[in-house]
């Protein structure tokens, strides 16, 4: 019991005020999603008008500039009415409706049936509260993606499938516009689902397809730094698990870290799995082995053993079968595919890159020297340019 401002604060008060704070945070999320959704609906409808009214044909090639001028004059304090932005609205509408016309299906149906899902209940409710008119042609998940990210998606994607992939990526991870651009530069869509595996043989659909979407062909371990090269597996594990947050971000949405060198006891002997994860969406364990050298066929035998051990000792009755994931420095796909013959556990083999070597990184003194040198070169260049102008 605590006395504050002439009131007696007990545990019941603490529970109530915590609930009030939670409700307010929830209201903030709902309000932000609803405002974003309303603005996006306006953009969609304006893009639709420009297309359906054949504005350029009816009123001339400069009609978009005229609409921009009229809107900015009426709403001088509002952003987003530039001619360029209005053209993005038209492009956005055309991007999705053109594909819908080919398939003879509503845009919203295409979006939902091609993988766009909203798993978080705190987001499902506010998007459901958007105006009913949005459900006819404006897909509700669009409201969860900021306008800037929509622009990047329609200008960078070469297919509807690619656009929907990155849209789901933004919804799941809350990617900023810069982070989304970096995902395009890393060719995330091209790498996704191409891991060498035997999932289709030993996992039922749709689990097999979903696992291939979750696991990557290559993992960027650029956040990890080792002291020297060559390095041992334990050193790489140390570097990866010293920053679990970035490790989980690279592994992907839904991964929960269960431990490093996870011990299992079989026949009185201790065995240790390099990294053990649980995937919430897949509802299964993922036993991960890290190899600092190229793939060797014998790796699959050991990984098969670990997958079976996790199934026997850790897997709950309602869990799906455990997945084996080998991450090697390199591999020959034929070697991997042949090594899978006779293996009956679901397994995939991926590679990694971008490990940073501490010895190769410049020291603070070296960075300072380089900066001073660059500044001297810049001053010299300015002097030369000044003389040339004289």
XYZ file of C-alpha atoms in Angstrom:
390
model
C 0.000 0.000 0.000
C 1.460 3.363 -1.054
C 0.097 6.806 -0.158
C 0.433 9.487 -2.873
C -1.381 12.848 -3.274
C -3.765 12.005 -0.436
C -4.900 8.747 -2.017
C -4.161 5.172 -1.048
C -2.681 3.240 -3.975
C -3.104 -0.515 -3.666
C -2.638 -3.469 -6.037
C -6.181 -3.115 -7.408
C -5.427 0.484 -8.428
C -2.169 -0.629 -10.078
C -4.020 -3.261 -12.130
C -6.695 -0.750 -13.153
C -4.261 1.991 -14.233
C -2.242 -0.582 -16.193
C -5.444 -1.538 -18.018
C -6.208 2.133 -18.750
C -2.722 2.623 -20.219
C -3.147 -0.496 -22.347
C -6.502 0.752 -23.667
C -4.989 4.112 -24.569
C -2.074 2.511 -26.448
C -4.584 0.344 -28.288
C -6.612 3.451 -29.159
C -3.441 5.118 -30.491
C -2.745 2.168 -32.787
C -6.350 2.059 -34.011
C -6.398 5.801 -34.671
C -3.106 5.743 -36.588
C -4.207 2.805 -38.735
C -7.600 4.378 -39.396
C -6.114 7.763 -40.385
C -3.592 6.072 -42.662
C -6.341 3.948 -44.159
C -8.575 6.944 -44.852
C -5.752 8.822 -46.597
C -4.827 5.786 -48.654
C -8.456 5.270 -49.616
C -8.514 8.869 -50.869
C -5.324 8.250 -52.895
C -6.792 5.064 -54.352
C -10.042 6.762 -55.341
C -8.266 9.751 -56.890
C -6.049 7.385 -58.878
C -9.203 5.522 -59.929
C -10.864 8.771 -61.061
C -7.881 9.748 -63.198
C -8.011 6.335 -64.881
C -11.752 5.834 -65.266
C -12.477 9.390 -66.383
C -9.600 9.187 -68.882
C -8.624 12.581 -67.549
C -5.781 13.346 -69.977
C -7.924 12.471 -72.994
C -10.895 14.498 -71.769
C -9.209 17.604 -70.367
C -5.720 17.593 -71.889
C -2.200 16.430 -71.072
C -1.769 19.017 -68.299
C -4.835 17.987 -66.305
C -2.820 16.314 -63.538
C -0.908 19.556 -62.957
C -4.228 21.434 -62.895
C -5.759 19.035 -60.348
C -2.609 19.418 -58.250
C -2.879 23.207 -58.409
C -6.571 23.213 -57.482
C -6.076 20.884 -54.498
C -3.046 22.747 -53.169
C -4.898 26.060 -53.468
C -7.869 24.652 -51.522
C -5.741 22.793 -48.929
C -2.509 24.826 -48.629
C -1.406 23.151 -45.387
C -1.734 19.591 -46.670
C 1.076 17.539 -48.203
C 0.723 14.978 -50.937
C -0.956 16.944 -53.712
C 2.040 17.398 -55.981
C 1.576 16.408 -59.626
C 4.180 13.700 -59.160
C 2.283 12.215 -56.218
C -0.972 12.293 -58.166
C 0.694 10.303 -60.939
C 1.807 7.748 -58.326
C -1.848 7.435 -57.250
C -2.834 6.665 -60.830
C 0.066 4.187 -61.203
C -0.869 2.525 -57.898
C -4.466 1.980 -58.998
C -3.425 0.704 -62.421
C -0.783 -1.660 -61.019
C -3.307 -3.754 -59.113
C -6.452 -3.349 -61.211
C -4.690 -4.306 -64.444
C -3.734 -7.670 -62.949
C -7.224 -8.046 -61.485
C -8.721 -7.487 -64.925
C -6.513 -10.235 -66.387
C -7.669 -12.660 -63.715
C -11.261 -11.375 -63.765
C -11.292 -11.101 -59.984
C -11.678 -8.178 -57.526
C -8.452 -6.589 -56.351
C -9.218 -7.316 -52.685
C -9.708 -11.023 -53.426
C -6.382 -11.207 -55.283
C -4.540 -9.549 -52.403
C -6.001 -11.825 -49.734
C -5.595 -15.030 -51.732
C -1.987 -14.331 -52.667
C -0.522 -14.384 -49.204
C -1.356 -11.039 -47.590
C -2.364 -11.917 -44.064
C -2.916 -9.843 -40.938
C -1.960 -11.993 -37.954
C -1.998 -9.382 -35.179
C -5.397 -8.990 -33.539
C -4.538 -5.397 -32.568
C -4.359 -4.612 -36.286
C -7.228 -6.790 -37.470
C -9.768 -4.790 -35.472
C -8.889 -1.245 -36.608
C -8.707 -2.159 -40.292
C -12.086 -3.845 -39.932
C -13.452 -0.509 -38.687
C -12.563 1.308 -41.904
C -15.505 2.393 -44.115
C -17.435 -0.496 -45.655
C -16.871 0.893 -49.160
C -13.195 -0.035 -48.869
C -13.942 -3.741 -48.884
C -15.311 -3.701 -52.436
C -12.216 -2.647 -54.354
C -9.678 -1.287 -51.847
C -7.992 -4.187 -49.974
C -8.014 -3.502 -46.238
C -4.381 -4.666 -45.700
C -3.329 -1.686 -47.845
C -4.159 0.454 -44.807
C -1.290 -1.135 -42.877
C 1.338 0.050 -45.366
C 2.422 3.723 -45.419
C 2.093 5.610 -48.697
C 5.865 5.932 -49.193
C 6.263 2.165 -48.987
C 3.399 1.676 -51.463
C 5.271 3.895 -53.929
C 8.472 1.857 -53.577
C 6.552 -1.399 -54.050
C 4.773 -0.411 -57.267
C 7.847 1.236 -58.803
C 10.294 -1.555 -57.943
C 8.208 -4.734 -58.291
C 8.167 -6.573 -61.598
C 5.136 -8.717 -60.816
C 2.057 -8.801 -58.628
C 3.514 -11.706 -56.659
C 6.658 -9.723 -55.873
C 4.619 -6.689 -54.801
C 2.469 -8.781 -52.460
C 5.570 -10.433 -51.006
C 7.101 -7.085 -50.042
C 3.764 -5.755 -48.815
C 3.515 -8.702 -46.424
C 7.120 -8.036 -45.422
C 6.262 -4.424 -44.515
C 3.159 -5.464 -42.553
C 4.963 -8.166 -40.572
C 8.151 -6.239 -39.774
C 6.932 -2.645 -39.816
C 9.658 -1.763 -42.313
C 10.570 1.861 -42.869
C 10.854 3.095 -46.439
C 14.666 2.850 -46.257
C 14.530 -0.685 -44.868
C 12.140 -1.702 -47.650
C 14.491 -0.306 -50.304
C 17.337 -2.269 -48.713
C 15.227 -5.433 -48.929
C 14.822 -4.847 -52.663
C 18.560 -4.242 -53.056
C 19.250 -7.521 -51.237
C 16.865 -9.307 -53.688
C 14.940 -10.773 -50.771
C 12.091 -11.926 -52.992
C 14.417 -13.796 -55.360
C 16.174 -15.565 -52.484
C 13.034 -16.426 -50.551
C 11.761 -19.962 -50.924
C 14.792 -21.228 -52.887
C 16.574 -23.035 -50.086
C 17.782 -26.511 -51.166
C 15.470 -28.880 -49.304
C 13.404 -32.051 -49.188
C 10.331 -30.422 -47.636
C 7.897 -31.351 -50.404
C 8.742 -35.038 -49.847
C 8.396 -35.177 -46.076
C 6.013 -32.363 -45.168
C 2.327 -32.112 -46.129
C 0.888 -29.058 -47.867
C 0.469 -26.268 -46.971
C 3.224 -26.787 -44.352
C 5.813 -27.590 -47.023
C 5.126 -24.402 -48.974
C 5.075 -22.288 -45.827
C 8.447 -23.615 -44.608
C 10.027 -22.754 -47.953
C 8.682 -19.210 -47.616
C 10.092 -18.852 -44.100
C 13.619 -20.226 -44.643
C 16.103 -18.341 -46.813
C 18.598 -19.466 -49.409
C 21.282 -17.199 -47.929
C 21.647 -15.450 -44.562
C 23.333 -12.078 -44.192
C 25.394 -12.227 -40.988
C 26.831 -8.742 -41.476
C 25.935 -7.860 -37.887
C 28.426 -10.445 -36.541
C 32.136 -9.746 -35.994
C 34.844 -12.334 -35.300
C 38.387 -11.562 -34.124
C 40.332 -13.122 -36.972
C 40.247 -15.334 -40.046
C 40.013 -18.294 -40.278
C 37.577 -18.701 -37.389
C 36.042 -21.709 -35.645
C 32.364 -22.613 -35.420
C 32.249 -21.711 -31.741
C 33.629 -18.240 -32.545
C 30.956 -17.701 -35.170
C 28.266 -18.889 -32.754
C 29.597 -16.437 -30.145
C 29.391 -13.597 -32.656
C 25.860 -14.530 -33.759
C 24.387 -15.027 -30.291
C 26.022 -11.945 -28.779
C 23.412 -9.986 -30.735
C 20.296 -12.165 -30.560
C 18.034 -9.304 -31.644
C 19.775 -8.933 -35.016
C 20.065 -12.709 -35.345
C 16.292 -13.081 -35.016
C 15.709 -10.179 -37.398
C 17.844 -11.916 -40.018
C 16.235 -15.311 -39.441
C 12.826 -13.758 -40.052
C 9.470 -13.061 -38.449
C 8.168 -15.738 -36.100
C 11.511 -17.136 -34.888
C 11.965 -17.561 -31.122
C 15.489 -18.271 -29.849
C 15.493 -21.363 -27.617
C 19.206 -21.593 -26.948
C 22.736 -22.081 -28.159
C 24.556 -25.413 -27.706
C 21.206 -26.797 -26.578
C 21.921 -29.992 -24.666
C 19.986 -33.191 -25.266
C 20.701 -36.431 -23.432
C 20.456 -39.599 -25.495
C 21.458 -42.967 -24.024
C 23.207 -41.236 -21.155
C 25.365 -39.186 -23.521
C 25.221 -35.416 -23.910
C 24.670 -34.019 -27.402
C 24.519 -30.310 -28.235
C 22.648 -28.538 -31.012
C 24.355 -25.358 -32.263
C 21.219 -23.184 -32.317
C 17.666 -24.180 -31.500
C 14.673 -22.070 -32.563
C 10.920 -22.409 -32.342
C 8.826 -20.875 -35.107
C 5.497 -19.540 -33.918
C 3.722 -19.548 -37.279
C 5.085 -22.950 -38.357
C 4.468 -24.327 -34.864
C 7.620 -26.398 -34.886
C 11.209 -26.521 -33.638
C 14.025 -25.674 -36.034
C 17.341 -27.351 -35.208
C 20.083 -25.251 -36.775
C 23.705 -26.289 -37.320
C 26.327 -23.699 -38.315
C 29.314 -24.795 -40.432
C 32.236 -22.486 -41.181
C 33.244 -24.553 -44.189
C 31.503 -25.688 -47.397
C 28.838 -28.383 -47.220
C 29.935 -32.011 -46.857
C 27.517 -34.945 -47.350
C 28.151 -36.278 -43.848
C 26.600 -33.122 -42.372
C 23.097 -34.365 -43.231
C 23.508 -37.561 -41.203
C 24.312 -35.617 -38.047
C 21.532 -33.129 -38.710
C 19.075 -35.992 -39.232
C 20.046 -37.318 -35.798
C 19.397 -33.949 -34.122
C 16.009 -33.533 -35.793
C 14.926 -36.977 -34.621
C 16.216 -36.259 -31.105
C 14.228 -33.005 -30.862
C 11.117 -34.803 -32.133
C 11.513 -37.463 -29.460
C 12.572 -35.306 -26.503
C 11.194 -31.777 -26.995
C 8.367 -31.821 -29.514
C 4.874 -31.536 -27.991
C 1.972 -33.616 -29.376
C 0.416 -30.597 -31.102
C 3.721 -29.372 -32.616
C 4.481 -29.953 -36.278
C 7.535 -32.053 -37.271
C 10.906 -30.511 -36.429
C 12.844 -28.888 -39.294
C 16.590 -29.279 -39.773
C 18.496 -26.240 -41.046
C 22.169 -26.405 -42.042
C 23.896 -23.064 -42.689
C 27.269 -23.493 -44.400
C 29.856 -21.120 -45.840
C 29.185 -22.565 -49.311
C 27.654 -25.592 -51.005
C 27.260 -27.558 -54.184
C 23.548 -28.114 -54.774
C 24.075 -31.514 -56.377
C 26.005 -32.671 -53.304
C 23.161 -31.544 -51.094
C 20.424 -33.143 -53.190
C 22.242 -36.491 -53.348
C 22.912 -36.419 -49.598
C 19.162 -36.101 -48.960
C 18.539 -39.561 -50.458
C 17.585 -41.925 -47.661
C 17.040 -39.052 -45.217
C 13.418 -39.045 -44.027
C 13.414 -35.905 -41.887
C 12.529 -32.471 -43.353
C 15.759 -30.587 -43.905
C 17.166 -27.590 -45.778
C 20.680 -26.313 -46.492
C 21.512 -22.601 -46.801
C 24.629 -20.438 -46.950
C 25.781 -17.301 -45.142
C 27.961 -14.304 -45.972
C 29.264 -10.898 -44.812
C 30.936 -11.976 -41.567
C 33.086 -9.053 -40.425
C 36.690 -9.658 -39.381
C 37.853 -7.444 -36.524
C 41.500 -7.500 -37.625
C 40.471 -6.130 -41.009
C 38.404 -3.257 -39.630
C 40.196 0.118 -39.448
C 41.100 1.379 -35.979
C 39.800 4.675 -34.637
C 43.184 6.272 -35.320
C 43.176 5.003 -38.897
C 39.673 6.355 -39.447
C 40.785 9.725 -38.079
C 43.794 9.783 -40.417
C 41.608 8.940 -43.412
C 39.161 11.695 -42.486
C 41.936 14.252 -42.199
C 43.324 13.167 -45.568
C 39.907 13.489 -47.198
C 39.480 16.957 -45.714
C 42.889 18.029 -47.088
C 41.957 16.699 -50.522
C 38.630 18.537 -50.381
C 40.308 21.840 -49.442
C 42.835 21.406 -52.264
C 40.047 20.705 -54.743
C 38.173 23.830 -53.641
C 41.301 25.963 -54.113
C 41.821 24.586 -57.634
C 38.174 25.225 -58.526
C 38.424 28.805 -57.193
C 41.525 29.499 -59.298
C 39.846 28.057 -62.373
C 36.865 30.369 -61.870
C 39.164 33.394 -61.574
